[in-house]
PDB file of C-alpha atoms and ligand atoms in Angstrom:
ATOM      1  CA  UNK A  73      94.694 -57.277 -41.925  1.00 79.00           C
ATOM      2  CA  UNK A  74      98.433 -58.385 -43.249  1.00 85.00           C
ATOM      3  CA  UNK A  75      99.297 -55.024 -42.048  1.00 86.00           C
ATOM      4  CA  UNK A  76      98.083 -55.050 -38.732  1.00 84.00           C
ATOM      5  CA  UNK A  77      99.220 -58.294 -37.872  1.00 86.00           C
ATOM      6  CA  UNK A  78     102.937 -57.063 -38.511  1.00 91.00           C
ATOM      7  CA  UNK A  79     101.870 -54.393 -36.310  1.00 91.00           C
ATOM      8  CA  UNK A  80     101.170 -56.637 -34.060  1.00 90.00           C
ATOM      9  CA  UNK A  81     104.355 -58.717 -34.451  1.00 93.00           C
ATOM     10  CA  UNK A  82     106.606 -55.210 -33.461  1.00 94.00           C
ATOM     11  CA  UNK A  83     104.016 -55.020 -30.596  1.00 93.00           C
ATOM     12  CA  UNK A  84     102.817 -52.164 -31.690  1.00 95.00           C
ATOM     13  CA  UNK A  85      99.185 -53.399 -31.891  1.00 96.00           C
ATOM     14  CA  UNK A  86      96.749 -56.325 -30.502  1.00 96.00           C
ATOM     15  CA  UNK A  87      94.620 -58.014 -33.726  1.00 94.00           C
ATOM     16  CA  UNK A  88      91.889 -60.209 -31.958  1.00 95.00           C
ATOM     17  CA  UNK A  89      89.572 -62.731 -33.773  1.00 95.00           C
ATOM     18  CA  UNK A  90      86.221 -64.479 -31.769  1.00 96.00           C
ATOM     19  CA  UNK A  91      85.977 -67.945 -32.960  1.00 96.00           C
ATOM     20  CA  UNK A  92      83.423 -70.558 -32.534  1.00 94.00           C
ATOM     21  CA  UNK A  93      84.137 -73.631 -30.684  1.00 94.00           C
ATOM     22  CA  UNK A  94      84.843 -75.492 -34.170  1.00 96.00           C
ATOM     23  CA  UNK A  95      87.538 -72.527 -34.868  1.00 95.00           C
ATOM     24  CA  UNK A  96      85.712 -69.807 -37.274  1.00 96.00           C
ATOM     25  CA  UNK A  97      86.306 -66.775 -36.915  1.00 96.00           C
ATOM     26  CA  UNK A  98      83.277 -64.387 -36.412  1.00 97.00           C
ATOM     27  CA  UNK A  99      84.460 -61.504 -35.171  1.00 97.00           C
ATOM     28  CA  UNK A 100      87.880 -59.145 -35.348  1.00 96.00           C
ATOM     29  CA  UNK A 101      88.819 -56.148 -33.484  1.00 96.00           C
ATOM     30  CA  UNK A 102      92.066 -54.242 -33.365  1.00 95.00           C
ATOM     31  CA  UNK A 103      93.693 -52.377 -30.810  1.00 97.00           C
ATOM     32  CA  UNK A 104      96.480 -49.458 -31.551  1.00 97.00           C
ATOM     33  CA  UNK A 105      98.658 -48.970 -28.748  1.00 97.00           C
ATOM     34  CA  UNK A 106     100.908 -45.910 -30.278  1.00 96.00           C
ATOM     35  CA  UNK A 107      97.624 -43.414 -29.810  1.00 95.00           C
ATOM     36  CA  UNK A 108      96.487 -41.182 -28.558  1.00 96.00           C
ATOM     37  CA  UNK A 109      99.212 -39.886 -26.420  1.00 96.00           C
ATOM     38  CA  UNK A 110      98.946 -41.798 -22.991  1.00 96.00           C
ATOM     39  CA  UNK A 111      95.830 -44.147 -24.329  1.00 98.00           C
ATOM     40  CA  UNK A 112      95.133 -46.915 -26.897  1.00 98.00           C
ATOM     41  CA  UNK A 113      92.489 -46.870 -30.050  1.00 98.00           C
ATOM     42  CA  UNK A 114      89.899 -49.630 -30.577  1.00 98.00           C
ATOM     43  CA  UNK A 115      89.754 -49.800 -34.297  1.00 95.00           C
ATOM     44  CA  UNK A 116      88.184 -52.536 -37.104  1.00 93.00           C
ATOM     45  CA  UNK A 117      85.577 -54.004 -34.442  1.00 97.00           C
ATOM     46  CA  UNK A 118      83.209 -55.634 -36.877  1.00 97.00           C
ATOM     47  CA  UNK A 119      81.243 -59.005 -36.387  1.00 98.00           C
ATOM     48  CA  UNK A 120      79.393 -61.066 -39.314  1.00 98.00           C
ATOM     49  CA  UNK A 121      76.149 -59.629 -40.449  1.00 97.00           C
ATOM     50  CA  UNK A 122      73.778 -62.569 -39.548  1.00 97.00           C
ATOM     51  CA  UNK A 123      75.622 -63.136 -35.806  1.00 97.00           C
ATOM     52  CA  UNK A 124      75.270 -58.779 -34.879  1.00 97.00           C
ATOM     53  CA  UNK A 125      73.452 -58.347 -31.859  1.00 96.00           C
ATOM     54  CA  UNK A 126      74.168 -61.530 -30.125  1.00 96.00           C
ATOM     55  CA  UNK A 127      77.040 -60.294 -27.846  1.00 97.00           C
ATOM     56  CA  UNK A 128      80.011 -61.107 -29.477  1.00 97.00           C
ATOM     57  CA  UNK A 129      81.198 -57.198 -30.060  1.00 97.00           C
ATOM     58  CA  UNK A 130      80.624 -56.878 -26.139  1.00 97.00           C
ATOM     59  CA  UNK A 131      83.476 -59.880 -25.786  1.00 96.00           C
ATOM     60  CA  UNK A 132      85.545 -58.477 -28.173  1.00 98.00           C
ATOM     61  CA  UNK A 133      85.769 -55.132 -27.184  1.00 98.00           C
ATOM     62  CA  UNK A 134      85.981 -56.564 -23.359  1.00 98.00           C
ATOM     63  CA  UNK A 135      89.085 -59.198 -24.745  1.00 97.00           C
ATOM     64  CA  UNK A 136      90.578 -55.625 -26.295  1.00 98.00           C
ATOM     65  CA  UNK A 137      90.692 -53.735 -22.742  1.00 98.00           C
ATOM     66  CA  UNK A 138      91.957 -56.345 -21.022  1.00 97.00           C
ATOM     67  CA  UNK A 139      95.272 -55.998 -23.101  1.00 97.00           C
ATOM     68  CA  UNK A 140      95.197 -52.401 -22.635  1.00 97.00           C
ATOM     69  CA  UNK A 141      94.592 -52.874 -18.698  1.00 97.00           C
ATOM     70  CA  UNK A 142      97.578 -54.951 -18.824  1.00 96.00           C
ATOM     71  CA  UNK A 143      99.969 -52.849 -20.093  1.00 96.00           C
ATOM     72  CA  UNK A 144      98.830 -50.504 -17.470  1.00 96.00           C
ATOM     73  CA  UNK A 145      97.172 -47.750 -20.150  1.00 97.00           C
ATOM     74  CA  UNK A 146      94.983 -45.944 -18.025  1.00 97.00           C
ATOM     75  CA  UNK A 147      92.318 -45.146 -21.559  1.00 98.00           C
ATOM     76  CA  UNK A 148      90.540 -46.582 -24.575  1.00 98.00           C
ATOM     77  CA  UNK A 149      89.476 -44.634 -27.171  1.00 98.00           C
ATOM     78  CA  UNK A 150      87.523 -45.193 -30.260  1.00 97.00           C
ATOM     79  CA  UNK A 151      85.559 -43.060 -32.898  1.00 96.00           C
ATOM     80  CA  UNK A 152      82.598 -43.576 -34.683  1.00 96.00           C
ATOM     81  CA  UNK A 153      81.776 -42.316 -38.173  1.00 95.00           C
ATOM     82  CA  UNK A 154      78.957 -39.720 -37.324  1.00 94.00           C
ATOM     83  CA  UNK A 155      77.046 -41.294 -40.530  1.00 93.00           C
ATOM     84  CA  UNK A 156      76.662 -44.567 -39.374  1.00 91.00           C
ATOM     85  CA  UNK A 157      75.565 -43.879 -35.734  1.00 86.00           C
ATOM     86  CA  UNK A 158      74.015 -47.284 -35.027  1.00 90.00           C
ATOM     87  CA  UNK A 159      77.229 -48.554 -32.696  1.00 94.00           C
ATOM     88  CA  UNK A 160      77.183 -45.717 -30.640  1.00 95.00           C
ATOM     89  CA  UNK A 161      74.468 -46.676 -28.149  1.00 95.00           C
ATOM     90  CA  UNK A 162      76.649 -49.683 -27.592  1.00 96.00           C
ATOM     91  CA  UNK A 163      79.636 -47.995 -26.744  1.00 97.00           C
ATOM     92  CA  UNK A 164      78.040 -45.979 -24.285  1.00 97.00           C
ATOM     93  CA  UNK A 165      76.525 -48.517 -23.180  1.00 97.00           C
ATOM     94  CA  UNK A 166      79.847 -50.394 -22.089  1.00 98.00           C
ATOM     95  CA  UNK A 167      81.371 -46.918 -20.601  1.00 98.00           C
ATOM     96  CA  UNK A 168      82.403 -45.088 -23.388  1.00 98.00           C
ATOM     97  CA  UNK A 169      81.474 -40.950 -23.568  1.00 98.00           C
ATOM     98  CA  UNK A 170      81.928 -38.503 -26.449  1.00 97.00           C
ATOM     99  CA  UNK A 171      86.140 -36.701 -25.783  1.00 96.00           C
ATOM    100  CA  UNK A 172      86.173 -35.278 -28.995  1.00 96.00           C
ATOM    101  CA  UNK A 173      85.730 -35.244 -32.878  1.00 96.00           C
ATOM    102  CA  UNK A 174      87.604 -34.788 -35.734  1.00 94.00           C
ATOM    103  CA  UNK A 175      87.641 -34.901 -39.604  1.00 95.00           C
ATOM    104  CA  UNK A 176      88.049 -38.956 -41.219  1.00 93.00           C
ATOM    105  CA  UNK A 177      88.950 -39.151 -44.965  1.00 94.00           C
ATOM    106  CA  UNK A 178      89.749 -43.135 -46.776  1.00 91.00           C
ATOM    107  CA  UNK A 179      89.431 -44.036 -50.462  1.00 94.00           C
ATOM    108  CA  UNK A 180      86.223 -46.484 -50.938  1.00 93.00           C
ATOM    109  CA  UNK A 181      85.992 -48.634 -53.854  1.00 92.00           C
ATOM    110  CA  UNK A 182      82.983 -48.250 -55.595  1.00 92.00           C
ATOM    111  CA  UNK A 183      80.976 -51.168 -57.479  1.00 91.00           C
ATOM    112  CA  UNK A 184      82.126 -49.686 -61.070  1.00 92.00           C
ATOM    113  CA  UNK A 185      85.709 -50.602 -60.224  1.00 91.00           C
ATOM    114  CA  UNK A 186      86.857 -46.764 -59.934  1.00 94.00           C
ATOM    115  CA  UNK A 187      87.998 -45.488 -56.191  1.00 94.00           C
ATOM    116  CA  UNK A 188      86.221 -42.648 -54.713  1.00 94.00           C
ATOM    117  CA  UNK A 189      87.811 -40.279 -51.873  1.00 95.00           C
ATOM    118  CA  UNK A 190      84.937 -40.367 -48.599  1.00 93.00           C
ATOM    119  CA  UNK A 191      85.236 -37.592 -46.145  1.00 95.00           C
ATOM    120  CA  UNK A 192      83.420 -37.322 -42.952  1.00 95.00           C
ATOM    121  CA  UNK A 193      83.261 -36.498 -39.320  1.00 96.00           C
ATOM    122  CA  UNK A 194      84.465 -38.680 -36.688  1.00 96.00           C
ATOM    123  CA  UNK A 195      82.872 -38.725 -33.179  1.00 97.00           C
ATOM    124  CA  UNK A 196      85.748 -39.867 -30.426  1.00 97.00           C
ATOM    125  CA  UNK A 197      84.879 -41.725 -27.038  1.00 98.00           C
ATOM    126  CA  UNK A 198      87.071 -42.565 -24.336  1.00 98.00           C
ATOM    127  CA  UNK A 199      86.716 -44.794 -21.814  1.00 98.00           C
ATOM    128  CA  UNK A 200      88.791 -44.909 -18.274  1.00 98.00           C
ATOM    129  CA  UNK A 201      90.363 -48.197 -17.772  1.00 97.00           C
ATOM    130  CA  UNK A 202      91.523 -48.330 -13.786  1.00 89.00           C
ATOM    131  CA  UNK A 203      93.976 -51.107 -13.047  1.00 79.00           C
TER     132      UNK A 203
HETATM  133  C1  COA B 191      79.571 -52.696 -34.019  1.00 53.70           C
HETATM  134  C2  COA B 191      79.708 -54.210 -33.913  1.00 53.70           C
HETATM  135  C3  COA B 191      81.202 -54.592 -33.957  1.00 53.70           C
HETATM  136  C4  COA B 191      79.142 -54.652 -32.544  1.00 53.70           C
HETATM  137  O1  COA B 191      79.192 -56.059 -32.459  1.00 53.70           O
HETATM  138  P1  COA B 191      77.897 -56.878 -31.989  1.00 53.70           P
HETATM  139  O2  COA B 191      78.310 -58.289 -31.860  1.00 53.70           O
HETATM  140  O3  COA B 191      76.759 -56.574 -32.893  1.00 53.70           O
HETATM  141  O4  COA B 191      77.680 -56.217 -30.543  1.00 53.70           O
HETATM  142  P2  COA B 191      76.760 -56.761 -29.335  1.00 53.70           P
HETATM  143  O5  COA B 191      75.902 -57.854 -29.832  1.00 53.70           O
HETATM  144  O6  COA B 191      77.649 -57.013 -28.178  1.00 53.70           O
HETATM  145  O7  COA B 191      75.912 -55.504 -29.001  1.00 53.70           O
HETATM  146  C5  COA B 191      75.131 -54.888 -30.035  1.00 53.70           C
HETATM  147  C6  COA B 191      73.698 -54.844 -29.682  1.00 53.70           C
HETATM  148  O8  COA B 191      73.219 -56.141 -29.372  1.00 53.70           O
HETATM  149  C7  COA B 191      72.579 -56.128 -28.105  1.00 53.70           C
HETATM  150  N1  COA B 191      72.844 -57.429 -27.506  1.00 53.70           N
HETATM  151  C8  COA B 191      73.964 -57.815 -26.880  1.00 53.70           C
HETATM  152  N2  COA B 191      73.832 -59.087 -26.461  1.00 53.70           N
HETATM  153  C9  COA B 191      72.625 -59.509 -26.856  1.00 53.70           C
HETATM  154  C10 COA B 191      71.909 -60.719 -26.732  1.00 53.70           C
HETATM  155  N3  COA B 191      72.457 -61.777 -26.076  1.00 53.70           N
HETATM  156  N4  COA B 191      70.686 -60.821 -27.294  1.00 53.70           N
HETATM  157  C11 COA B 191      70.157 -59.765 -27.949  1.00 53.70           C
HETATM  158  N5  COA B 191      70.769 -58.586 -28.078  1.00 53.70           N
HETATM  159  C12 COA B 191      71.985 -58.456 -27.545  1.00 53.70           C
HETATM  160  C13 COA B 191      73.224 -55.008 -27.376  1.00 53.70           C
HETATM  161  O9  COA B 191      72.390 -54.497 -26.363  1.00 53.70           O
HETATM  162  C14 COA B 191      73.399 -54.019 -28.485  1.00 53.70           C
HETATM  163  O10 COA B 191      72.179 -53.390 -28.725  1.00 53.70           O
HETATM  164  P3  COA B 191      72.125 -51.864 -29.166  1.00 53.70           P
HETATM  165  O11 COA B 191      72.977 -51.716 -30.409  1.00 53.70           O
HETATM  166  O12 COA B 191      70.675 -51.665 -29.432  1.00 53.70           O
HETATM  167  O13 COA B 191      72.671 -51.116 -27.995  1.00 53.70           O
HETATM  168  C15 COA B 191      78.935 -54.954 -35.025  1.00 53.70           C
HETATM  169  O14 COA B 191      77.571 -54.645 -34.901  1.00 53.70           O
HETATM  170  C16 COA B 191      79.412 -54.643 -36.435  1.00 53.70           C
HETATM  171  O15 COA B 191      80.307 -55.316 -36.959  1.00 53.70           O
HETATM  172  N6  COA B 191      78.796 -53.627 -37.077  1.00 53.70           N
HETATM  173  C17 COA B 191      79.158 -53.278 -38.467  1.00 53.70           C
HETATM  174  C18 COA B 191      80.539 -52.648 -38.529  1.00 53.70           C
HETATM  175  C19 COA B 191      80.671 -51.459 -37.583  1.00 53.70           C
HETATM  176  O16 COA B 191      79.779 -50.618 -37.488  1.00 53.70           O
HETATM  177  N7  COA B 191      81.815 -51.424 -36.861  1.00 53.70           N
HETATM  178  C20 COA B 191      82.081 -50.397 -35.862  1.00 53.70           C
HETATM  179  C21 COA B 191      82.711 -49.199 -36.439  1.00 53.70           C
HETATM  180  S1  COA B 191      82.975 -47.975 -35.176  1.00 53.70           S
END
């Protein structure tokens, strides 16, 4: 996250948090605005367990293409990890449909302490975002 927020600092990225009315923060969502070429990626959108389901990744992801919109970015993208489908139907749901796919590879921690290497495929949607 310390990343991205310099990221955001050289304006090279939007980091968005939903918070309650008291201030917590329940939900964080990213938005990349270097790729792909003539678009912007939607990346980290995750919400606390117990509050999934009750709209906030809907706001968040709306919040996210309204900073695209106003940079005048005619695309979103995003991409879904083909073995944890579950967020798809969402996406689609809010506009998104299938451009692409490609291969994703990160290093995972495991609960022994040791880092493992995952490798899987990556399912890209794109969304049109008309000014
Ligand atoms: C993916 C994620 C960010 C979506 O956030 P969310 O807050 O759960 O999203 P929403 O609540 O807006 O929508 C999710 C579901 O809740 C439903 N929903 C939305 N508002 C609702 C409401 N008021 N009451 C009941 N259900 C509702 C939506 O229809 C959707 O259902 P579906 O999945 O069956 O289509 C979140 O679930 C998450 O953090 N998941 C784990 C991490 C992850 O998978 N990240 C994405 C990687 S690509």
């Amino acid at each position: 996250m310390e990343r991205e927020l310099e990221r955001a600092r050289r304006g090279e990225a939007d980091y968005l948090a939903v918070c309650t009315p008291s201030g917590q923060p329940v939900g964080f969502g990213a938005v990349d605005y270097t790729k792909p070429v003539g678009g912007a990626t939607l990346y980290q959108l995750s919400v606390l367990a117990h509050l999934q389901s009750c709209g906030i990744g809907t706001i968040l992801i709306g919040a996210l293409e309204e900073r695209i919109r106003a940079r005048g970015i005619p695309f979103a993208e995003l991409g879904i990890d083909d073995a944890s489908p579950r967020p798809r139907r969402l996406y689609e749901r809010l506009g998104y449909v299938v451009s692409g796919s490609e291969t994703g590879a990160w290093d995972v921690d495991t609960p022994d302490g040791s880092v493992t290497r995952y490798e899987t495929t990556i399912t890209l949607l794109r969304k049109p975002l008309p000014s």
